[in-house]
Coordinates of C-alpha atoms and ligand atoms in Angstrom, one line a residue:
M1 CA -17.3 -5.1 -8.1
V2 CA -14.5 -6.8 -6.2
A3 CA -15.9 -9.6 -4.0
R4 CA -16.0 -8.4 -0.4
V5 CA -13.8 -10.3 2.0
I6 CA -15.3 -10.3 5.4
P7 CA -12.5 -11.0 7.9
V8 CA -12.9 -13.8 10.4
E9 CA -11.6 -14.0 13.9
T10 CA -8.2 -15.6 14.6
F11 CA -8.5 -19.4 14.6
D12 CA -6.8 -22.7 15.2
L13 CA -8.1 -25.3 12.8
V14 CA -7.1 -28.9 13.4
I15 CA -7.7 -31.2 10.4
F16 CA -7.8 -34.8 11.6
G17 CA -7.1 -36.8 8.4
G18 CA -4.9 -33.9 7.3
T19 CA -2.9 -36.2 5.0
G20 CA -6.0 -37.7 3.3
D21 CA -7.5 -37.2 -0.1
L22 CA -10.2 -34.7 0.9
A23 CA -7.8 -32.6 2.9
R24 CA -5.2 -32.5 0.1
R25 CA -7.8 -32.0 -2.8
K26 CA -10.3 -29.7 -1.2
I27 CA -9.8 -28.5 2.3
L28 CA -6.2 -27.2 2.1
P29 CA -6.4 -25.7 -1.4
G30 CA -9.6 -24.0 -0.3
L31 CA -7.9 -22.5 2.8
F32 CA -5.0 -21.4 0.6
R33 CA -7.4 -19.4 -1.6
R34 CA -9.0 -17.8 1.5
F35 CA -5.5 -17.0 2.7
L36 CA -4.6 -15.3 -0.6
A37 CA -7.9 -13.4 -0.4
G38 CA -6.8 -12.0 2.9
Q39 CA -9.4 -13.7 5.0
M40 CA -7.0 -15.6 7.4
P41 CA -5.9 -13.3 10.2
A42 CA -2.1 -13.2 10.6
D43 CA -1.9 -15.4 13.7
S44 CA -4.3 -18.1 12.6
R45 CA -3.0 -21.6 12.2
I46 CA -3.9 -24.9 10.5
I47 CA -2.7 -28.1 12.1
G48 CA -2.8 -31.3 10.3
A49 CA -3.2 -34.5 12.3
A50 CA -3.0 -38.1 11.2
R51 CA -1.0 -41.3 11.9
S52 CA 1.7 -40.7 9.3
A53 CA 5.0 -40.0 10.9
L54 CA 5.7 -36.5 9.5
D55 CA 7.2 -33.4 11.1
A56 CA 5.9 -29.9 10.3
D57 CA 8.3 -29.5 7.4
G58 CA 7.3 -32.8 5.9
Y59 CA 3.6 -31.8 6.1
R60 CA 4.3 -28.4 4.6
A61 CA 6.0 -30.1 1.7
M62 CA 3.1 -32.5 1.3
I63 CA 0.6 -29.6 1.2
A64 CA 2.8 -27.5 -1.2
D65 CA 2.6 -30.5 -3.6
A66 CA -1.2 -30.7 -3.0
I67 CA -1.6 -27.1 -3.9
E68 CA 0.6 -27.6 -7.0
E69 CA -1.8 -30.4 -8.0
F70 CA -5.2 -29.0 -6.9
G71 CA -4.6 -25.3 -6.3
G72 CA -6.0 -23.9 -9.5
D73 CA -4.6 -20.7 -11.1
E74 CA -3.4 -19.3 -7.7
K75 CA -0.8 -22.0 -7.4
T76 CA 1.5 -19.9 -9.6
N77 CA 1.8 -17.4 -6.7
K78 CA 4.9 -18.9 -5.2
K79 CA 5.3 -16.4 -2.4
G80 CA 1.7 -16.9 -1.5
V81 CA 2.3 -20.7 -1.3
A82 CA 5.4 -20.2 0.8
D83 CA 3.6 -17.8 3.2
F84 CA 0.6 -20.1 3.4
I85 CA 2.5 -23.3 4.2
A86 CA 4.4 -21.4 6.9
R87 CA 1.1 -21.3 8.8
L88 CA 0.8 -25.1 8.8
D89 CA 1.8 -27.4 11.6
Y90 CA 1.5 -31.1 12.0
V91 CA 1.0 -33.6 14.9
P92 CA 1.2 -37.3 14.4
I93 CA -1.8 -38.7 16.2
D94 CA -3.8 -41.9 16.3
A95 CA -7.5 -41.4 16.9
K96 CA -7.6 -44.8 18.6
G97 CA -4.5 -44.4 20.8
E98 CA -3.1 -41.9 23.3
G99 CA 0.0 -41.0 21.3
G100 CA 0.2 -37.4 20.1
W101 CA -2.7 -35.9 22.1
K102 CA -0.5 -34.2 24.6
A103 CA 1.5 -32.5 21.8
L104 CA -1.8 -31.4 20.3
A105 CA -3.0 -30.0 23.6
E106 CA 0.1 -27.9 23.9
L107 CA -0.3 -26.6 20.3
V108 CA -4.0 -25.6 20.2
R109 CA -4.9 -22.3 21.9
T110 CA -8.0 -22.0 23.9
D111 CA -8.3 -18.2 23.6
V112 CA -9.0 -18.2 19.8
V113 CA -11.7 -19.8 17.7
Q114 CA -11.1 -23.5 17.7
A115 CA -12.3 -25.8 14.9
F116 CA -11.7 -29.5 14.5
Y117 CA -12.3 -30.9 11.1
F118 CA -13.0 -34.7 11.3
S119 CA -11.8 -35.6 7.7
V120 CA -11.7 -39.3 8.6
G121 CA -14.1 -42.1 8.4
P122 CA -17.2 -41.9 10.7
S123 CA -16.0 -44.9 12.7
L124 CA -13.4 -42.5 14.2
F125 CA -15.8 -39.7 15.1
G126 CA -16.4 -41.1 18.6
D127 CA -12.7 -41.6 19.4
L128 CA -11.8 -38.1 18.3
A129 CA -14.6 -36.5 20.2
E130 CA -13.8 -38.4 23.3
R131 CA -10.1 -37.7 23.3
L132 CA -10.5 -34.0 22.5
H133 CA -12.6 -33.9 25.6
K134 CA -10.4 -36.1 27.8
H135 CA -7.2 -34.3 26.9
K136 CA -9.0 -30.9 27.6
I137 CA -8.2 -29.7 24.2
S138 CA -11.8 -28.7 23.2
T139 CA -13.9 -26.1 25.0
S140 CA -17.6 -25.4 25.1
D141 CA -17.0 -23.0 22.2
S142 CA -15.1 -25.4 19.9
R143 CA -16.6 -26.3 16.6
I144 CA -16.4 -29.7 15.0
V145 CA -16.9 -30.4 11.3
V146 CA -18.0 -33.8 10.2
E147 CA -18.2 -35.2 6.7
K148 CA -20.6 -37.4 4.9
P149 CA -21.5 -40.2 5.0
F150 CA -23.4 -39.4 8.2
G151 CA -24.5 -43.0 8.9
R152 CA -25.9 -45.6 6.5
D153 CA -29.4 -45.7 8.0
L154 CA -31.4 -44.1 10.7
E155 CA -30.1 -46.2 13.5
S156 CA -26.4 -45.6 12.7
A157 CA -27.1 -41.8 12.2
Q158 CA -28.8 -41.7 15.6
A159 CA -25.8 -43.5 17.1
L160 CA -23.4 -41.0 15.6
N161 CA -25.4 -38.1 16.8
A162 CA -25.5 -39.6 20.3
T163 CA -21.8 -40.2 20.2
L164 CA -21.0 -36.6 19.3
A165 CA -23.6 -35.3 21.7
E166 CA -21.7 -36.8 24.6
H167 CA -19.1 -34.1 24.2
F168 CA -20.5 -31.4 22.0
N169 CA -23.7 -29.4 21.8
E170 CA -25.7 -29.3 18.5
S171 CA -24.6 -25.6 18.1
Q172 CA -21.0 -26.9 18.0
I173 CA -21.5 -29.5 15.3
Y174 CA -21.2 -28.7 11.6
R175 CA -22.3 -31.5 9.3
I176 CA -21.0 -30.7 5.8
D177 CA -23.0 -31.2 2.7
H178 CA -20.9 -29.4 0.2
Y179 CA -23.8 -28.9 -2.2
L180 CA -25.1 -26.3 0.3
G181 CA -21.9 -24.3 -0.2
K182 CA -22.4 -23.9 -3.9
E183 CA -23.0 -20.4 -5.1
T184 CA -26.1 -21.4 -7.1
V185 CA -27.7 -23.2 -4.3
Q186 CA -27.5 -20.1 -2.2
N187 CA -28.7 -18.1 -5.1
L188 CA -31.7 -20.2 -5.2
M189 CA -32.7 -18.8 -1.9
A190 CA -31.8 -15.3 -3.0
V191 CA -33.9 -15.6 -6.2
R192 CA -36.9 -17.2 -4.3
F193 CA -36.9 -14.9 -1.3
G194 CA -35.2 -11.7 -2.7
N195 CA -37.6 -11.1 -5.6
V196 CA -41.4 -10.7 -5.6
L197 CA -41.6 -12.3 -9.0
F198 CA -41.3 -16.0 -8.2
E199 CA -42.8 -16.6 -4.8
P200 CA -46.5 -16.0 -5.9
L201 CA -46.0 -18.7 -8.6
W202 CA -44.2 -21.1 -6.3
N203 CA -47.0 -23.5 -5.6
N204 CA -49.4 -26.1 -7.1
H205 CA -51.5 -23.5 -8.8
Y206 CA -48.7 -22.6 -11.2
V207 CA -46.0 -25.3 -11.0
D208 CA -46.6 -28.5 -13.0
H209 CA -43.7 -30.4 -11.7
I210 CA -40.1 -30.1 -10.5
Q211 CA -37.1 -32.1 -11.6
I212 CA -33.7 -32.5 -9.8
T213 CA -30.9 -34.1 -11.7
V214 CA -27.4 -34.8 -10.5
A215 CA -25.6 -36.7 -13.4
E216 CA -22.0 -37.8 -13.3
T217 CA -19.8 -39.2 -16.1
V218 CA -17.4 -41.0 -13.8
G219 CA -18.0 -44.5 -12.6
V220 CA -17.1 -46.0 -9.3
A221 CA -13.7 -47.4 -10.2
G222 CA -11.3 -46.8 -7.3
R223 CA -14.0 -46.6 -4.7
G224 CA -16.1 -49.6 -5.8
A225 CA -15.7 -51.5 -2.5
Y226 CA -17.1 -48.5 -0.5
Y227 CA -19.7 -47.6 -3.1
D228 CA -21.1 -51.1 -3.4
K229 CA -22.2 -51.0 0.2
S230 CA -23.8 -47.7 -0.3
G231 CA -25.4 -47.1 -3.8
A232 CA -26.9 -43.9 -5.3
M233 CA -29.7 -43.6 -2.7
R234 CA -27.4 -43.5 0.3
D235 CA -24.5 -41.8 -1.5
M236 CA -26.4 -39.0 -3.2
V237 CA -30.1 -38.9 -2.6
Q238 CA -30.3 -39.1 1.2
N239 CA -28.0 -36.0 1.4
H240 CA -27.4 -33.9 -1.7
L241 CA -30.6 -34.4 -3.6
M242 CA -32.8 -34.1 -0.5
Q243 CA -31.1 -30.9 0.5
L244 CA -31.8 -29.4 -2.9
L245 CA -35.4 -30.6 -2.7
C246 CA -35.7 -28.9 0.7
L247 CA -34.4 -25.6 -0.5
I248 CA -36.7 -25.6 -3.5
A249 CA -39.8 -26.6 -1.6
M250 CA -39.4 -25.0 1.8
E251 CA -41.7 -22.3 3.1
P252 CA -40.0 -18.9 3.5
P253 CA -38.1 -18.9 6.8
S254 CA -38.8 -15.9 9.0
K255 CA -35.2 -14.8 8.7
F256 CA -32.0 -16.2 7.1
D257 CA -30.5 -17.8 10.1
A258 CA -29.5 -21.3 10.9
D259 CA -32.4 -22.5 12.9
A260 CA -35.1 -20.7 10.9
V261 CA -33.8 -22.2 7.6
R262 CA -33.3 -25.6 9.1
D263 CA -36.7 -25.7 10.7
E264 CA -38.3 -25.1 7.3
K265 CA -36.1 -27.8 5.6
L266 CA -37.0 -30.3 8.3
K267 CA -40.7 -29.7 7.7
V268 CA -40.3 -30.6 4.0
I269 CA -38.5 -33.8 4.8
R270 CA -41.2 -34.8 7.3
A271 CA -43.9 -34.0 4.7
L272 CA -42.4 -36.3 2.0
E273 CA -44.8 -39.1 1.1
P274 CA -43.6 -42.7 1.0
I275 CA -42.8 -43.7 -2.6
E276 CA -44.6 -46.6 -4.4
P277 CA -42.1 -49.2 -5.6
H278 CA -43.1 -48.6 -9.2
H279 CA -42.1 -45.0 -8.8
I280 CA -38.5 -45.9 -8.2
V281 CA -36.1 -47.0 -11.0
R282 CA -32.7 -48.4 -10.0
G283 CA -30.0 -49.0 -12.6
Q284 CA -26.4 -50.2 -13.1
Y285 CA -24.2 -49.2 -15.9
E286 CA -22.9 -51.7 -18.4
A287 CA -19.4 -51.8 -19.9
G288 CA -18.8 -49.2 -22.6
P289 CA -15.9 -48.1 -24.9
D290 CA -14.6 -45.9 -22.0
G291 CA -14.7 -48.4 -19.2
P292 CA -15.9 -51.6 -17.5
S293 CA -19.4 -52.3 -16.1
Y294 CA -20.5 -51.3 -12.7
R295 CA -20.1 -54.9 -11.4
E296 CA -16.6 -55.0 -12.7
D297 CA -15.8 -51.6 -11.1
A298 CA -17.3 -52.7 -7.9
E299 CA -15.5 -56.1 -8.1
N300 CA -18.8 -57.8 -7.2
P301 CA -20.3 -59.9 -10.1
R302 CA -23.5 -60.4 -8.2
S303 CA -24.0 -56.9 -7.0
F304 CA -27.6 -55.5 -6.8
T305 CA -26.4 -52.0 -5.7
E306 CA -27.7 -49.1 -7.9
S307 CA -25.3 -46.8 -9.6
Y308 CA -28.4 -44.9 -10.9
I309 CA -31.7 -44.0 -9.3
A310 CA -34.8 -42.1 -10.4
M311 CA -37.9 -41.6 -8.4
K312 CA -41.1 -39.7 -8.2
T313 CA -42.2 -38.3 -4.9
H314 CA -44.8 -35.8 -3.5
I315 CA -44.8 -33.4 -0.6
A316 CA -47.9 -33.6 1.5
N317 CA -48.7 -30.0 2.2
W318 CA -50.9 -27.2 0.9
R319 CA -48.3 -25.7 -1.3
W320 CA -47.2 -28.8 -3.1
S321 CA -50.2 -31.1 -3.0
G322 CA -50.4 -32.8 -6.4
V323 CA -47.1 -31.6 -7.7
P324 CA -44.7 -34.4 -8.6
F325 CA -41.0 -34.0 -7.7
Y326 CA -38.8 -36.2 -10.0
L327 CA -35.3 -36.9 -8.7
R328 CA -32.5 -38.7 -10.5
T329 CA -28.8 -39.3 -10.1
G330 CA -26.3 -41.7 -11.6
K331 CA -22.8 -42.5 -12.6
R332 CA -21.4 -43.0 -16.1
L333 CA -24.1 -40.9 -17.7
K334 CA -23.8 -38.9 -20.9
A335 CA -22.7 -35.6 -19.2
R336 CA -21.7 -34.1 -15.9
A337 CA -24.6 -31.9 -15.1
S338 CA -26.6 -30.9 -12.0
E339 CA -29.8 -29.0 -12.5
I340 CA -33.0 -28.2 -10.7
T341 CA -35.9 -27.5 -13.1
V342 CA -39.2 -25.9 -12.2
V343 CA -41.7 -26.5 -15.0
F344 CA -44.7 -24.2 -14.8
R345 CA -48.2 -25.1 -15.9
T346 CA -49.5 -24.1 -19.3
N347 CA -52.4 -21.8 -19.7
G348 CA -55.6 -23.8 -19.9
H349 CA -56.6 -21.8 -23.0
S350 CA -54.3 -20.8 -25.9
I351 CA -55.3 -18.0 -28.2
F352 CA -52.6 -19.2 -30.6
E353 CA -54.2 -22.1 -32.5
G354 CA -52.0 -25.1 -32.8
E355 CA -49.2 -23.6 -30.7
K356 CA -50.1 -24.8 -27.3
D357 CA -47.0 -26.9 -26.6
Q358 CA -44.7 -23.8 -26.7
Q359 CA -46.3 -22.0 -23.8
Q360 CA -44.6 -23.7 -20.9
N361 CA -42.3 -21.6 -18.8
V362 CA -39.3 -23.4 -17.3
L363 CA -36.9 -22.1 -14.7
S364 CA -33.6 -24.0 -14.7
I365 CA -31.1 -23.6 -12.0
H366 CA -27.7 -25.0 -13.1
L367 CA -25.3 -26.2 -10.4
Q368 CA -22.8 -27.5 -12.8
P369 CA -21.4 -26.8 -15.3
N370 CA -21.8 -23.0 -15.7
E371 CA -23.5 -22.1 -12.5
G372 CA -26.5 -19.9 -13.3
M373 CA -30.2 -19.9 -14.1
D374 CA -32.3 -19.5 -17.1
L375 CA -36.0 -18.9 -17.6
Q376 CA -37.6 -20.3 -20.8
V377 CA -40.2 -17.8 -22.0
T378 CA -42.4 -17.9 -25.1
I379 CA -41.9 -15.3 -27.8
K380 CA -43.0 -14.9 -31.4
E381 CA -40.7 -16.6 -33.9
P382 CA -39.1 -13.7 -35.9
G383 CA -40.1 -13.2 -39.5
P384 CA -43.2 -13.3 -41.6
G385 CA -45.5 -16.3 -41.8
G386 CA -48.0 -15.7 -39.0
M387 CA -47.9 -16.1 -35.3
R388 CA -45.6 -19.0 -34.6
L389 CA -44.3 -19.3 -31.1
V390 CA -40.8 -20.2 -29.9
S391 CA -39.4 -20.8 -26.5
V392 CA -36.1 -18.9 -25.7
P393 CA -34.0 -18.7 -22.5
L394 CA -33.7 -15.5 -20.5
D395 CA -30.1 -16.5 -19.6
M396 CA -28.6 -15.6 -16.2
T397 CA -25.2 -17.4 -16.4
F398 CA -23.6 -15.7 -13.4
A399 CA -20.2 -15.6 -15.0
D400 CA -21.7 -13.7 -18.0
A401 CA -24.0 -11.5 -15.9
L402 CA -21.2 -10.4 -13.7
G403 CA -18.5 -11.0 -16.3
D404 CA -16.5 -7.8 -16.4
Q405 CA -16.7 -7.3 -12.7
D406 CA -13.9 -8.9 -10.7
V407 CA -16.1 -11.4 -8.9
E408 CA -14.3 -14.1 -7.1
V409 CA -15.6 -17.6 -7.5
T410 CA -15.4 -19.4 -4.2
D411 CA -15.4 -23.1 -4.0
A412 CA -18.1 -24.7 -1.7
Y413 CA -15.5 -25.9 0.8
E414 CA -13.9 -22.5 1.1
R415 CA -17.2 -20.9 1.9
L416 CA -18.2 -23.6 4.3
I417 CA -15.0 -23.6 6.3
M418 CA -15.1 -19.9 6.7
D419 CA -18.7 -20.2 7.9
V420 CA -17.5 -22.7 10.6
I421 CA -15.0 -20.1 11.8
R422 CA -17.7 -17.4 11.8
G423 CA -20.0 -19.8 13.7
N424 CA -22.7 -19.7 11.1
Q425 CA -24.5 -23.0 10.8
T426 CA -27.1 -22.0 8.2
L427 CA -25.5 -24.1 5.4
F428 CA -24.9 -27.2 7.6
M429 CA -27.3 -30.0 8.3
R430 CA -28.8 -30.3 11.8
G431 CA -28.9 -33.7 13.5
D432 CA -32.7 -33.9 13.3
E433 CA -32.6 -33.2 9.5
V434 CA -30.2 -36.0 8.9
E435 CA -32.2 -38.4 10.9
A436 CA -35.5 -37.4 9.2
A437 CA -33.8 -37.9 5.8
W438 CA -32.8 -41.5 6.8
A439 CA -36.3 -42.1 8.3
W440 CA -37.7 -41.4 4.8
T441 CA -35.1 -43.4 2.8
D442 CA -34.7 -46.4 5.1
P443 CA -38.1 -48.0 4.2
L444 CA -37.5 -47.5 0.5
I445 CA -34.1 -49.2 0.7
D446 CA -35.6 -52.0 3.0
G447 CA -38.4 -52.4 0.4
W448 CA -36.2 -53.1 -2.6
E449 CA -33.8 -55.3 -0.5
A450 CA -36.8 -57.4 0.7
R451 CA -38.0 -57.7 -2.9
N452 CA -34.5 -58.7 -4.1
D453 CA -35.0 -55.9 -6.7
V454 CA -32.5 -56.3 -9.6
P455 CA -31.3 -52.9 -11.0
K456 CA -32.0 -52.3 -14.7
L457 CA -28.9 -52.2 -16.9
Y458 CA -28.1 -49.0 -18.8
D459 CA -25.5 -48.1 -21.4
A460 CA -22.5 -46.1 -20.1
G461 CA -22.8 -42.7 -21.7
S462 CA -26.6 -42.8 -21.8
S463 CA -29.3 -40.9 -19.8
G464 CA -30.0 -44.0 -17.7
P465 CA -32.3 -47.0 -18.0
E466 CA -35.3 -46.9 -20.3
D467 CA -37.6 -47.4 -17.3
S468 CA -36.6 -44.1 -15.9
L469 CA -37.9 -42.4 -19.1
M470 CA -41.1 -44.2 -18.7
L471 CA -41.5 -42.9 -15.2
L472 CA -42.2 -39.5 -16.7
H473 CA -43.7 -40.6 -20.0
R474 CA -46.5 -42.3 -18.1
D475 CA -47.4 -38.9 -16.6
G476 CA -47.2 -37.2 -20.1
R477 CA -43.9 -35.5 -19.2
K478 CA -40.2 -35.9 -20.1
W479 CA -36.9 -35.5 -18.4
R480 CA -34.8 -32.5 -19.4
E481 CA -31.9 -33.5 -21.6
I482 CA -28.7 -34.1 -19.6
K483 CA -26.3 -31.6 -21.2
G484 CA -22.8 -30.9 -20.1
Ligands
NAP501 P1 -8.6 -40.9 3.0 O1 -7.9 -40.4 1.8 O2 -8.6 -42.4 3.3 O3 -7.9 -40.2 4.3 C1 -8.2 -40.7 5.6 C2 -7.4 -39.8 6.6 O4 -7.6 -40.3 7.9 C3 -5.9 -39.9 6.3 O5 -5.3 -38.6 6.6 C4 -5.4 -40.9 7.3 O6 -4.1 -40.7 7.6 C5 -6.3 -40.5 8.5 N1 -6.5 -41.6 9.5 C6 -6.9 -42.9 9.2 N2 -7.0 -43.6 10.4 C7 -6.6 -42.8 11.3 C8 -6.5 -42.9 12.8 N3 -6.7 -44.1 13.4 N4 -6.1 -41.8 13.5 C9 -5.8 -40.7 12.8 N5 -5.9 -40.5 11.5 C10 -6.3 -41.5 10.8 O7 -10.1 -40.4 3.1 P2 -10.7 -39.1 2.5 O8 -11.1 -39.4 1.1 O9 -9.8 -38.0 2.7 O10 -12.1 -39.0 3.3 C11 -12.1 -38.5 4.6 C12 -13.6 -38.4 5.1 O11 -14.3 -37.5 4.2 C13 -14.3 -39.8 4.9 O12 -15.3 -39.8 5.9 C14 -15.0 -39.6 3.5 O13 -16.2 -40.4 3.5 C15 -15.3 -38.2 3.6 N6 -15.5 -37.6 2.2 C16 -14.5 -37.6 1.3 C17 -14.6 -37.0 0.1 C18 -13.5 -37.0 -0.9 O14 -13.7 -36.3 -2.0 N7 -12.4 -37.6 -0.7 C19 -15.8 -36.4 -0.3 C20 -16.9 -36.4 0.7 C21 -16.7 -37.0 1.9 P3 -3.0 -41.8 8.2 O15 -3.2 -43.0 7.4 O16 -1.7 -41.1 8.0 O17 -3.5 -41.9 9.6

């Protein structure tokens, strides 16, 4: 089965911050792959815009280098690279000044799909929105794409939403959370709502608890100054982990469209209970053989910012009442692994004497590495010696399941950018969702700041601080092993 390429309409995509790290590492290599897949209509164009004094050829050379560095296997297609970069243009522009805007206005067409990717810091969002409007470049159909971080608390997120709303409707604003573009995350919805098997079990009668883990091996070196003002709660939980939580916990939307899905996600966020301080564990990594400590990386010897956080929360509704959701994320952990795990209840009565522990079904949804799912089921251990039980995975690693079929693996950014061009907002965060997420995290952050809470130290390369293990031990449960 060759992946179907659904063509999009002709577009002009302007990437503000087109010379930056995100544009070179993700956005343009992603567009290059969509171009090779035949998804970019012949007369579509991509226009980089930033302050750097480049001409179109200089920008094309920069992006050819970026594809060489980040383009994956396809970069060997030299004709493809040449044809792709011929589609690129560049306008030197300062978001905070007037220079360059007239040239951009002359370049961008108003009779094709227009998208403006704000791949710059949020402090420039207002300037860009205002000047796009003032110079009559954007129309009531234009789309704008904005990156995280979307604010650092409720107040700043509200201010950003208000700034964008001065010139764009909510239906024009695409707030990216690239976790939502991952194949497995969408598969989570397909598995839940496309099968009759799981949904009847998806509630507090059958689910014991749910774990969400996003573990990274990297530290914060290189972005310590930014990260130290943010921390794991703002950088990861408020957006990525909460989005995953929403998708796993939401009620079935009436249809798979943007507002139906986002309405259900919003209800989950609004139903999240406040967390008791002793149900939150914050940590900082210590120096290890592979690198310095968090405080050294952050260049702040007195930093109280967390590079790790684990928490237990509950959703106050009929479906999930009494089911704990355990969330954790951290830097410099033992492996790079992201996983959602649904641990089902055991049967109250076992007919197999002494074998009760084995009878717990576990559905694991792996986001990385090896996107896929497995379901732990109990079977009889083979061989003589009586009825001994063993737990084995029914494995659905997508690459294996669809292995000999030529299925294209699309990166989250590729998929999301094409959704912008198609005008499909389902996998983007709505303004009220982002605000509701901050409204839940703000009091938690305010609480530990007011208590001068000191993060627990943990060994680099470990699974996080001891206290985070205790968070589950106290409930008679344990974290899944972090495995790369
Ligand atoms: P970056 O490498 O610092 O790039 C910033 C870009 O903005 C550059 O192209 C810069 O080019 C341009 N720029 C800065 N000031 C400008 C101005 N006044 N007018 C016009 N252009 C200006 O940052 P980045 O890593 O690409 O990140 C961009 C945004 O994406 C940030 O909001 C970041 O938080 C977010 N993000 C990044 C990543 C990532 O992996 N990098 C991941 C998630 C989210 P000139 O200096 O030439 O003007």
